[in-house]
Short mmCIF file of C-alpha atoms and ligand atoms in Angstrom, two decimals:
data_model
loop_
_atom_site.label_atom_id
_atom_site.label_comp_id
_atom_site.label_asym_id
_atom_site.label_seq_id
_atom_site.Cartn_x
_atom_site.Cartn_y
_atom_site.Cartn_z
CA MET A 14 186.94 168.73 78.31
CA VAL A 15 183.31 168.45 79.94
CA ASP A 16 181.88 171.43 81.87
CA PRO A 17 185.06 173.66 82.21
CA GLN A 18 185.25 176.15 85.18
CA PRO A 19 186.20 179.71 84.08
CA GLN A 20 189.91 179.01 85.24
CA ILE A 21 191.35 177.21 82.38
CA GLU A 22 195.03 176.89 83.40
CA PRO A 23 194.78 173.89 85.33
CA TYR A 24 193.01 172.01 82.29
CA LEU A 25 195.93 173.20 79.75
CA GLU A 26 198.58 172.33 82.52
CA ALA A 27 197.06 168.72 82.96
CA ALA A 28 196.70 168.03 79.31
CA ALA A 29 200.40 169.41 78.52
CA GLN A 30 201.47 167.11 81.42
CA LYS A 31 199.76 163.97 79.72
CA GLU A 32 200.57 164.93 76.47
CA LEU A 33 196.85 165.19 75.45
CA ARG A 34 195.25 167.50 73.29
CA ILE A 35 191.91 169.12 74.03
CA SER A 36 189.72 168.63 70.84
CA HIS A 37 186.37 169.09 72.30
CA VAL A 38 184.82 171.21 75.05
CA ILE A 39 181.45 169.92 75.95
CA GLU A 40 179.24 171.83 78.08
CA THR A 41 176.40 169.26 79.54
CA HIS A 42 173.85 172.42 79.28
CA VAL A 43 173.97 176.07 79.53
CA GLN A 44 175.27 176.79 82.79
CA ALA A 45 173.73 179.30 85.41
CA ASP A 46 175.54 178.64 88.51
CA HIS A 47 178.82 180.09 86.90
CA VAL A 48 180.46 181.67 83.99
CA SER A 49 181.64 178.68 81.77
CA GLY A 50 185.37 178.31 80.45
CA ALA A 51 184.31 176.58 77.40
CA ARG A 52 185.10 179.21 74.81
CA ARG A 53 188.24 180.39 76.50
CA LEU A 54 189.49 177.13 76.75
CA ALA A 55 188.28 176.15 72.87
CA GLU A 56 190.04 179.47 72.06
CA ALA A 57 193.29 178.11 73.71
CA THR A 58 193.21 175.04 72.39
CA GLY A 59 191.67 175.02 68.92
CA ALA A 60 188.99 172.71 70.25
CA VAL A 61 185.33 172.79 69.33
CA VAL A 62 182.54 173.85 71.82
CA CYS A 63 180.14 171.23 71.85
CA LEU A 64 176.38 171.76 73.15
CA HIS A 65 173.04 170.04 72.37
CA GLU A 66 171.62 171.02 69.16
CA SER A 67 168.60 172.63 70.66
CA ALA A 68 170.78 174.97 72.71
CA GLY A 69 170.31 178.63 71.71
CA ALA A 70 173.85 180.04 71.88
CA ARG A 71 174.65 183.06 69.98
CA TYR A 72 178.43 181.86 68.97
CA PRO A 73 179.31 179.10 66.67
CA PHE A 74 179.21 175.57 68.11
CA GLU A 75 178.97 172.06 67.31
CA PRO A 76 175.53 171.09 67.88
CA LEU A 77 175.28 167.31 69.26
CA ARG A 78 171.90 165.15 68.73
CA ASP A 79 170.79 162.39 70.84
CA GLY A 80 172.47 159.23 70.28
CA GLN A 81 175.56 160.78 68.49
CA VAL A 82 178.93 159.08 69.19
CA LEU A 83 181.96 160.88 69.31
CA THR A 84 185.08 158.42 69.14
CA LEU A 85 188.26 160.10 70.82
CA GLY A 86 191.10 157.42 70.71
CA ASN A 87 190.19 154.63 72.85
CA VAL A 88 187.14 156.55 74.53
CA VAL A 89 183.82 156.74 73.25
CA LEU A 90 181.11 159.09 74.01
CA THR A 91 177.61 158.33 73.60
CA VAL A 92 175.07 161.39 73.76
CA TRP A 93 171.76 161.16 75.06
CA HIS A 94 169.68 164.25 75.41
CA THR A 95 168.55 164.35 78.93
CA PRO A 96 166.25 167.42 79.25
CA GLY A 97 164.73 168.64 82.56
CA HIS A 98 167.18 170.52 84.55
CA THR A 99 167.33 172.46 81.28
CA PRO A 100 165.96 172.02 77.92
CA GLU A 101 169.15 171.14 76.38
CA GLY A 102 170.75 169.39 79.08
CA ILE A 103 172.60 165.98 77.85
CA SER A 104 174.32 163.42 79.52
CA LEU A 105 177.44 161.49 78.23
CA LEU A 106 177.87 157.56 78.40
CA VAL A 107 181.51 157.07 78.51
CA THR A 108 183.20 153.62 77.12
CA ASP A 109 187.02 153.03 77.49
CA ARG A 110 187.43 150.54 74.77
CA THR A 111 190.84 149.09 76.53
CA ARG A 112 188.41 147.71 79.37
CA GLY A 113 185.24 146.79 77.48
CA ASP A 114 182.49 147.71 74.94
CA ALA A 115 179.79 149.11 77.22
CA PRO A 116 179.72 152.23 79.19
CA TRP A 117 181.77 152.36 82.30
CA PHE A 118 180.38 155.68 83.66
CA VAL A 119 178.03 158.32 82.73
CA LEU A 120 178.15 162.22 83.00
CA THR A 121 175.01 163.22 84.11
CA GLY A 122 175.60 166.99 84.11
CA ASP A 123 172.85 168.62 86.51
CA THR A 124 170.15 165.94 85.43
CA LEU A 125 170.95 163.40 88.11
CA PHE A 126 173.10 163.90 90.91
CA SER A 127 174.45 161.46 94.08
CA GLY A 128 171.32 161.93 96.17
CA ALA A 129 169.20 164.20 94.22
CA VAL A 130 167.87 165.22 90.71
CA GLY A 131 168.51 168.81 88.87
CA ARG A 132 166.16 171.62 89.74
CA PRO A 133 163.86 172.31 86.93
CA ASP A 134 163.43 176.26 87.50
CA LEU A 135 166.92 177.46 86.19
CA SER A 136 166.55 177.72 82.55
CA GLY A 137 164.86 181.17 82.92
CA GLU A 138 162.01 180.03 80.55
CA GLY A 139 159.47 179.76 83.57
CA THR A 140 158.23 176.23 82.46
CA GLU A 141 159.46 174.54 85.46
CA ALA A 142 156.25 171.66 85.52
CA ARG A 143 156.69 170.88 81.88
CA LEU A 144 160.77 170.57 82.44
CA ALA A 145 160.26 168.56 85.79
CA ALA A 146 158.02 165.91 83.67
CA GLN A 147 160.90 165.90 80.98
CA LEU A 148 163.09 165.45 83.87
CA PHE A 149 161.31 162.42 84.97
CA GLU A 150 161.63 160.67 81.54
CA SER A 151 165.41 161.73 81.52
CA VAL A 152 166.10 159.97 84.85
CA GLN A 153 164.02 156.97 83.91
CA ARG A 154 166.20 156.20 81.21
CA LEU A 155 169.27 156.92 82.93
CA LEU A 156 167.85 154.09 85.46
CA SER A 157 167.74 151.96 82.24
CA LEU A 158 171.77 151.54 82.62
CA PRO A 159 172.87 148.93 84.50
CA ASP A 160 173.67 148.98 88.16
CA HIS A 161 177.72 149.12 87.99
CA VAL A 162 177.55 152.11 85.72
CA GLU A 163 179.21 154.78 87.76
CA VAL A 164 177.55 158.17 87.81
CA TYR A 165 179.65 161.53 87.80
CA PRO A 166 177.42 164.46 87.94
CA ALA A 167 178.65 168.15 87.52
CA HIS A 168 178.02 169.14 91.57
CA PHE A 169 177.82 167.85 94.86
CA SER A 170 176.39 169.29 97.98
CA GLY A 171 176.67 173.08 98.50
CA ALA A 172 175.45 173.51 94.91
CA PRO A 173 172.31 175.50 94.20
CA CYS A 174 171.35 173.42 91.08
CA GLY A 175 169.43 171.02 93.10
CA LYS A 176 168.26 169.92 96.79
CA GLY A 177 169.49 167.63 98.91
CA LEU A 178 172.81 166.76 97.01
CA SER A 179 175.05 164.33 98.71
CA GLY A 180 178.63 165.43 99.65
CA LYS A 181 179.74 162.44 97.93
CA PRO A 182 180.70 163.67 94.45
CA MET A 183 179.97 160.55 92.60
CA SER A 184 177.81 157.25 92.65
CA THR A 185 176.48 154.45 90.96
CA ILE A 186 173.10 153.98 88.91
CA GLY A 187 172.47 151.07 91.47
CA PHE A 188 172.97 152.88 94.58
CA GLU A 189 171.15 156.14 93.31
CA ARG A 190 168.22 153.52 92.08
CA ARG A 191 167.79 151.98 95.78
CA PHE A 192 168.58 155.21 97.75
CA ASN A 193 167.81 158.43 95.72
CA ALA A 194 164.64 159.53 97.00
CA ALA A 195 163.52 161.15 93.77
CA LEU A 196 164.10 158.07 91.60
CA ARG A 197 161.93 156.21 94.03
CA ILE A 198 158.74 157.77 92.87
CA PRO A 199 157.14 155.70 90.32
CA ASP A 200 154.81 158.00 88.70
CA GLN A 201 155.35 161.29 86.67
CA GLU A 202 152.94 163.50 88.38
CA ALA A 203 154.36 162.91 92.03
CA PHE A 204 157.68 163.40 90.79
CA VAL A 205 156.62 166.72 89.36
CA ARG A 206 155.17 167.75 92.64
CA PHE A 207 158.31 166.57 94.31
CA ALA A 208 160.60 168.18 91.66
CA VAL A 209 159.31 171.69 92.17
CA ASP A 210 158.38 171.44 95.62
CA GLY A 211 160.35 173.62 98.22
CA LEU A 212 163.05 175.04 95.65
CA PRO A 213 164.93 178.06 97.06
CA PRO A 214 164.72 181.22 95.04
CA GLU A 215 167.23 181.34 92.13
CA PRO A 216 170.62 182.89 93.16
CA PRO A 217 170.47 186.66 91.85
CA THR A 218 173.72 186.13 89.77
CA PHE A 219 172.35 183.24 87.81
CA ALA A 220 170.37 185.29 84.93
CA ALA A 221 173.67 187.14 83.97
CA ASN A 222 175.77 183.80 83.95
CA ARG A 223 173.19 182.43 81.65
CA ARG A 224 173.16 185.31 79.36
CA GLN A 225 177.05 185.37 79.04
CA ASN A 226 177.28 181.53 78.47
CA LEU A 227 174.92 181.71 75.62
CA GLY A 228 177.03 184.61 74.29
CA GLU A 229 174.32 187.49 74.56
CA ALA A 230 176.55 189.51 77.06
FE1 LIG B 315 173.01 173.83 86.14
#
């Protein structure tokens, strides 16, 4: 399970229905927009919570590092550290070995959305220009994937984690390469200006959500 919402019952029901065991609960980043269901889901299932190794969570978690491969039956996840929205953000390349030996889709968290990129100002660190520069490198890396790779972000329009998100919840690398305004900016400096410009104020609940998701509250 990746990025669970606070209500974990639907995940438990879905797993039971398909006779699947939830072994890993992976957070693409320390969430700010909602209280994560990761620890509750892990407690209910005996799964481990996984975060990037740089996440400063105050509870036990399995640290993931860039390039790490998790084999879960026929599904293979490859971890890419894609900082920018937050310092510890990851994307997960997903390969279905029953179909082929290359990734079929990528879970991009809040790094790359359909029609937008993640906001670099929600990690509570006040380092948005530095994070925006990292975001540029991260999205360039995602663009190294072939056009046919499907993109499943953590949000679509209505979420405050980026600006200009499409209402379409998924996309492809090829479509975003061609039509995502942020990805058409070729140099880092202009990208940073674009990424930090015109951001709405951080919603008031975000700081408390972050603290709770880090195990500090
Ligand atoms: Fe986020």
